[in-house]
Amino acid sequence: MSDESRPSPTETSAGTSVETSAEVSAEASAADRPHARTAAVIPAAGRGVRLGPGAPKALRALGGTPMLIHAVRAMAASNGVSLVVVVAPPDGAGEVKSLLDAHSLPERTDFVVVPGGETRQESVRLGLDVLPPEYDIVLVHDAARPLVPVDTVDAVIDAVREGAPAVVPAVPLADTVKQVEPAAVPGEPEPVVATPERARLRAVQTPQGFDRATLVRAHGTVTDDVTDDASMVEQLGLAVVVVPGHEEAFKVTRPLDLVLAEAVLARRRLNDGF
Ligand code: CTP
Ligand code: MG
């Protein structure tokens, strides 16, 4: 924005600029808007290098249905979510639109598809760019977490509605974690630098939920490479809170994760049958 178009301080209550409304809402947050509308942005533009050769990860099948469709349904399953923005592989927006048309999805939810970028961060930003103004709460959810239960989605939305500018679902760790000095050559022994107390660590998942203006400001300000959106809000000095995640919200990253995801789906089908 040019300085000329920047509203004077007396005009800021009108919320005429993204930057201004971000500042207001970082303090007030979505808590003052209990009926705030929620949109979900689903970054799905990654290749899935760690999963091995094949189609882009989000388009690979799980139980015969593309992973992305599972993720879209998981977001649309929440009554609080009325718009889902899918950030497609850069050259795959048409294919993703066709996929959404070909699968049954809730009618009360709107769907938008945009092409993604080189990094996850860029893909999320491209999704945020197309959000209509009436959405005050944004979820960011990895397409690679197709099986997150609706209760987790709702818990994240509720926490944002209750006033947190940024909310992440997370689970305790099973393994002890060591900080190391990474070896120059993969496979070489790596010196241990520290062992953080496991009980204080959490593995974070998605959907992460945000006051929309706060997230937009974070994406406009933080340029460091990050692996989640909440850490950008932390860098702004704002509070981020954790709510309980779910073991089924794991990220499909490596081939073994596909085996686990198929098993979870099979268990759900079995349970639905009774
Ligand atoms: N993502 C994206 N745009 C990118 C990179 C990643 O939208 N340029 C998305 C992925 O599609 C995925 C989510 O971010 O839904 C989490 O990323 P990750 O699990 O790392 O997926 P990939 O980057 O596809 O996998 P890999 O790192 O193994 O290549
Ligand atoms: Mg990646």
Coordinates of C-alpha atoms and ligand atoms in Angstrom, one line a residue:
M1 CA 0.0 0.0 0.0
S2 CA 1.3 3.5 -0.8
D3 CA 1.6 6.1 2.0
E4 CA -1.0 8.2 0.2
S5 CA -3.6 5.5 0.5
R6 CA -2.9 4.7 4.1
P7 CA -5.8 5.9 6.3
S8 CA -5.1 8.5 8.9
P9 CA -5.4 7.3 12.5
T10 CA -8.8 8.9 12.8
E11 CA -10.0 6.8 10.0
T12 CA -8.7 3.5 11.2
S13 CA -11.9 2.4 13.0
A14 CA -13.5 1.9 9.6
G15 CA -11.0 -0.9 9.0
T16 CA -10.3 0.2 5.5
S17 CA -6.9 -1.4 5.2
V18 CA -5.8 -4.9 5.8
E19 CA -2.9 -3.6 7.9
T20 CA -5.1 -1.5 10.1
S21 CA -7.8 -4.1 10.7
A22 CA -5.0 -6.5 11.6
E23 CA -3.8 -4.2 14.3
V24 CA -7.3 -3.7 15.7
S25 CA -8.1 -7.4 15.6
A26 CA -4.8 -8.5 17.1
E27 CA -6.1 -7.0 20.3
A28 CA -9.9 -7.5 19.9
S29 CA -9.6 -10.7 17.9
A30 CA -12.6 -12.7 16.7
A31 CA -14.0 -12.9 20.3
D32 CA -16.1 -9.9 19.7
R33 CA -17.7 -11.6 16.8
P34 CA -19.3 -14.8 18.1
H35 CA -21.0 -15.3 14.7
A36 CA -17.9 -14.6 12.7
R37 CA -17.8 -16.7 9.5
T38 CA -15.0 -19.2 9.0
A39 CA -13.2 -20.2 5.8
A40 CA -10.7 -23.0 5.4
V41 CA -7.7 -22.7 3.2
I42 CA -6.2 -26.1 2.2
P43 CA -2.7 -25.9 0.8
A44 CA -2.5 -28.9 -1.6
A45 CA 0.2 -27.7 -4.0
G46 CA 3.1 -29.8 -2.8
R47 CA 4.7 -32.6 -4.8
G48 CA 5.0 -35.1 -2.0
V49 CA 8.7 -35.8 -2.6
R50 CA 9.0 -37.9 0.6
L51 CA 6.1 -40.1 -0.5
G52 CA 8.1 -41.2 -3.6
P53 CA 7.4 -40.8 -7.3
G54 CA 3.9 -40.5 -8.6
A55 CA 1.1 -37.9 -8.8
P56 CA 1.2 -34.8 -6.6
K57 CA 0.5 -36.1 -3.0
A58 CA -2.9 -34.5 -2.6
L59 CA -4.2 -36.2 -5.7
R60 CA -3.2 -39.7 -4.6
A61 CA -5.9 -42.1 -3.7
L62 CA -6.8 -43.2 -0.2
G63 CA -9.5 -45.8 0.0
G64 CA -10.1 -45.1 -3.7
T65 CA -10.7 -41.3 -3.2
P66 CA -8.1 -38.6 -3.6
M67 CA -6.5 -37.5 -0.4
L68 CA -7.5 -33.9 -1.1
I69 CA -11.2 -34.9 -1.3
H70 CA -10.9 -36.4 2.2
A71 CA -9.3 -33.2 3.5
V72 CA -12.0 -31.0 1.9
R73 CA -14.8 -33.2 3.3
A74 CA -13.1 -33.0 6.8
M75 CA -13.2 -29.2 6.7
A76 CA -16.7 -29.0 5.2
A77 CA -17.9 -31.5 7.9
S78 CA -17.8 -28.7 10.4
N79 CA -21.0 -26.6 10.5
G80 CA -18.7 -23.6 11.3
V81 CA -17.0 -23.7 7.9
S82 CA -18.9 -22.1 5.0
L83 CA -16.1 -21.7 2.4
V84 CA -13.2 -24.0 1.5
V85 CA -10.3 -22.6 -0.6
V86 CA -8.2 -25.3 -2.2
V87 CA -4.7 -24.3 -3.3
A88 CA -4.0 -26.7 -6.1
P89 CA -0.7 -27.7 -7.7
P90 CA 0.4 -24.8 -9.9
D91 CA -0.5 -26.6 -13.2
G92 CA -3.4 -28.6 -11.6
A93 CA -6.2 -26.1 -10.8
G94 CA -8.4 -27.4 -13.6
E95 CA -7.9 -31.0 -12.6
V96 CA -8.7 -30.1 -8.9
K97 CA -11.9 -28.3 -10.0
S98 CA -13.0 -31.3 -11.9
L99 CA -12.3 -33.5 -8.9
L100 CA -14.4 -31.3 -6.6
D101 CA -17.3 -31.5 -9.2
A102 CA -17.0 -35.2 -9.5
H103 CA -17.3 -35.9 -5.7
S104 CA -20.2 -35.3 -3.4
L105 CA -19.6 -32.4 -1.1
P106 CA -22.0 -30.6 1.3
E107 CA -24.2 -28.1 -0.5
R108 CA -24.1 -25.5 2.3
T109 CA -20.3 -25.0 1.7
D110 CA -18.8 -22.9 -1.1
F111 CA -15.6 -24.1 -2.9
V112 CA -12.9 -22.1 -4.6
V113 CA -9.7 -23.4 -6.3
V114 CA -6.6 -21.3 -6.9
P115 CA -3.1 -22.4 -8.2
G116 CA -0.4 -22.6 -5.6
G117 CA 3.2 -21.6 -5.3
E118 CA 6.8 -22.8 -4.8
T119 CA 6.6 -23.1 -1.0
R120 CA 3.8 -24.0 1.4
Q121 CA 3.9 -20.4 2.7
E122 CA 3.4 -19.0 -0.7
S123 CA 0.6 -21.4 -1.4
V124 CA -1.2 -20.3 1.8
R125 CA -0.8 -16.7 1.0
L126 CA -2.3 -17.2 -2.5
G127 CA -5.3 -18.8 -0.8
L128 CA -5.6 -16.0 1.7
D129 CA -5.6 -13.5 -1.3
V130 CA -8.9 -14.8 -2.6
L131 CA -10.9 -14.8 0.7
P132 CA -14.0 -12.6 0.5
P133 CA -14.1 -9.9 3.1
E134 CA -16.9 -11.4 5.2
Y135 CA -14.7 -14.1 6.6
D136 CA -13.2 -13.2 9.9
I137 CA -11.8 -16.6 11.0
V138 CA -9.4 -18.7 8.8
L139 CA -8.4 -22.3 9.2
V140 CA -5.3 -23.5 7.4
H141 CA -5.4 -27.2 6.8
D142 CA -2.8 -29.5 5.1
A143 CA -4.3 -31.6 2.3
A144 CA -1.8 -34.1 3.6
R145 CA -3.9 -34.6 6.8
P146 CA -7.0 -36.1 5.2
L147 CA -8.4 -37.9 8.3
V148 CA -8.7 -35.1 10.9
P149 CA -11.9 -35.7 12.9
V150 CA -14.6 -32.9 12.9
D151 CA -14.4 -32.5 16.7
T152 CA -10.8 -31.3 16.3
V153 CA -11.8 -28.8 13.6
D154 CA -14.6 -27.5 15.8
A155 CA -12.3 -27.2 18.9
V156 CA -10.0 -25.0 16.9
I157 CA -12.8 -22.8 15.6
D158 CA -14.2 -22.5 19.2
A159 CA -10.9 -21.4 20.6
V160 CA -10.5 -18.6 18.0
R161 CA -14.1 -17.5 18.6
E162 CA -13.2 -17.3 22.3
G163 CA -10.5 -14.8 21.6
A164 CA -7.2 -16.5 20.7
P165 CA -5.6 -14.9 17.6
A166 CA -3.9 -18.2 16.7
V167 CA -4.8 -21.8 17.7
V168 CA -3.0 -25.0 16.9
P169 CA -4.1 -28.6 17.6
A170 CA -1.3 -30.7 19.0
V171 CA -0.5 -34.0 20.6
P172 CA 2.1 -35.1 23.2
L173 CA 5.1 -36.9 21.8
A174 CA 5.7 -40.6 22.1
D175 CA 9.4 -40.4 21.4
T176 CA 12.1 -38.5 23.3
V177 CA 13.5 -35.7 21.1
K178 CA 17.2 -34.8 20.8
Q179 CA 18.5 -31.6 19.3
V180 CA 21.6 -32.4 17.3
E181 CA 24.3 -30.7 15.2
P182 CA 23.2 -32.0 11.8
A183 CA 25.9 -34.0 10.0
A184 CA 27.3 -32.6 6.7
V185 CA 27.0 -36.1 5.2
P186 CA 23.6 -37.9 5.8
G187 CA 24.0 -41.0 7.8
E188 CA 27.2 -39.8 9.7
P189 CA 27.0 -39.7 13.5
E190 CA 25.5 -36.4 14.8
P191 CA 26.5 -34.9 18.2
V192 CA 23.6 -34.3 20.6
V193 CA 23.3 -30.7 21.7
A194 CA 20.3 -30.9 24.0
T195 CA 17.3 -33.1 25.2
P196 CA 14.2 -31.0 25.7
E197 CA 11.9 -32.2 28.5
R198 CA 9.4 -34.4 26.6
A199 CA 6.4 -33.6 28.8
R200 CA 6.6 -29.9 27.6
L201 CA 6.8 -30.7 23.9
R202 CA 3.8 -31.0 21.5
A203 CA 3.7 -32.2 17.9
V204 CA 1.5 -29.7 16.1
Q205 CA -1.1 -30.6 13.5
T206 CA -3.6 -28.7 11.4
P207 CA -6.2 -27.2 11.0
Q208 CA -4.6 -24.2 12.6
G209 CA -7.1 -21.4 13.3
F210 CA -6.6 -17.7 13.1
D211 CA -8.2 -14.4 13.4
R212 CA -8.1 -13.6 9.7
A213 CA -6.5 -10.1 9.9
T214 CA -3.7 -11.4 12.2
L215 CA -2.8 -14.2 9.8
V216 CA -2.8 -11.8 6.8
R217 CA -0.5 -9.5 8.7
A218 CA 1.8 -12.4 9.6
H219 CA 2.0 -13.4 6.0
G220 CA 2.7 -9.8 5.0
T221 CA 5.5 -9.4 7.5
V222 CA 7.3 -12.6 8.1
T223 CA 9.6 -13.7 5.3
D224 CA 11.6 -16.5 7.1
D225 CA 11.1 -20.0 6.0
V226 CA 8.6 -21.6 8.3
T227 CA 6.8 -25.0 8.4
D228 CA 3.6 -23.8 10.0
D229 CA 1.5 -20.7 10.1
A230 CA 1.3 -20.3 13.8
S231 CA 5.0 -19.7 14.1
M232 CA 4.6 -16.6 11.9
V233 CA 2.1 -15.3 14.4
E234 CA 4.6 -16.1 17.2
Q235 CA 7.2 -14.0 15.4
L236 CA 4.7 -11.0 15.5
G237 CA 4.9 -11.4 19.3
L238 CA 1.3 -12.5 19.6
A239 CA -0.1 -15.4 21.7
V240 CA -0.6 -18.8 20.1
V241 CA -2.5 -21.4 22.1
V242 CA -2.6 -25.2 21.7
V243 CA -5.7 -27.3 22.0
P244 CA -5.8 -31.1 22.0
G245 CA -5.2 -32.6 18.5
H246 CA -6.0 -36.1 17.5
E247 CA -3.9 -39.1 16.5
E248 CA -5.9 -39.4 13.3
A249 CA -4.9 -35.9 12.2
F250 CA -1.4 -37.2 11.4
K251 CA 0.3 -36.0 8.2
V252 CA 0.7 -38.4 5.3
T253 CA 4.4 -37.8 4.6
R254 CA 6.2 -41.1 3.9
P255 CA 5.0 -44.4 2.3
L256 CA 4.2 -46.0 5.7
D257 CA 1.8 -43.2 6.5
L258 CA -0.3 -44.3 3.5
V259 CA -0.6 -47.8 5.1
L260 CA -1.7 -46.3 8.4
A261 CA -4.2 -44.0 6.6
E262 CA -5.7 -46.9 4.8
A263 CA -6.0 -48.8 8.1
V264 CA -7.8 -45.9 9.8
L265 CA -10.2 -45.7 6.9
A266 CA -10.9 -49.4 7.1
R267 CA -11.5 -49.2 10.8
R268 CA -14.0 -46.3 10.2
R269 CA -15.9 -48.3 7.6
L270 CA -16.1 -51.2 10.0
N271 CA -17.4 -49.0 12.8
D272 CA -19.9 -47.3 10.5
G273 CA -21.2 -50.7 9.6
F274 CA -22.4 -51.3 13.2
Ligands
CTP1 N1 2.1 -27.5 0.0 C1 1.7 -26.5 -0.8 N2 2.5 -25.8 -1.6 C2 3.8 -26.1 -1.7 C3 4.3 -27.1 -0.8 C4 3.5 -27.8 0.1 O1 0.5 -26.2 -0.8 N3 4.6 -25.5 -2.5 C5 1.2 -28.2 0.9 C6 1.2 -29.7 0.6 O2 0.4 -30.0 -0.5 C7 0.7 -30.3 1.9 C8 1.0 -29.3 3.0 O3 1.5 -28.1 2.3 O4 -0.8 -30.4 1.9 C9 2.1 -29.8 3.9 O5 3.3 -30.0 3.2 P1 4.1 -31.4 3.1 O6 3.5 -32.4 3.9 O7 5.5 -31.1 3.2 O8 3.8 -31.8 1.6 P2 4.7 -31.8 0.3 O9 5.5 -30.5 0.3 O10 3.8 -32.1 -0.8 O11 5.6 -33.1 0.6 P3 7.2 -33.1 0.5 O12 7.8 -32.1 1.5 O13 7.6 -34.6 0.9 O14 7.6 -32.9 -0.9
MG2 MG 6.9 -30.1 1.9

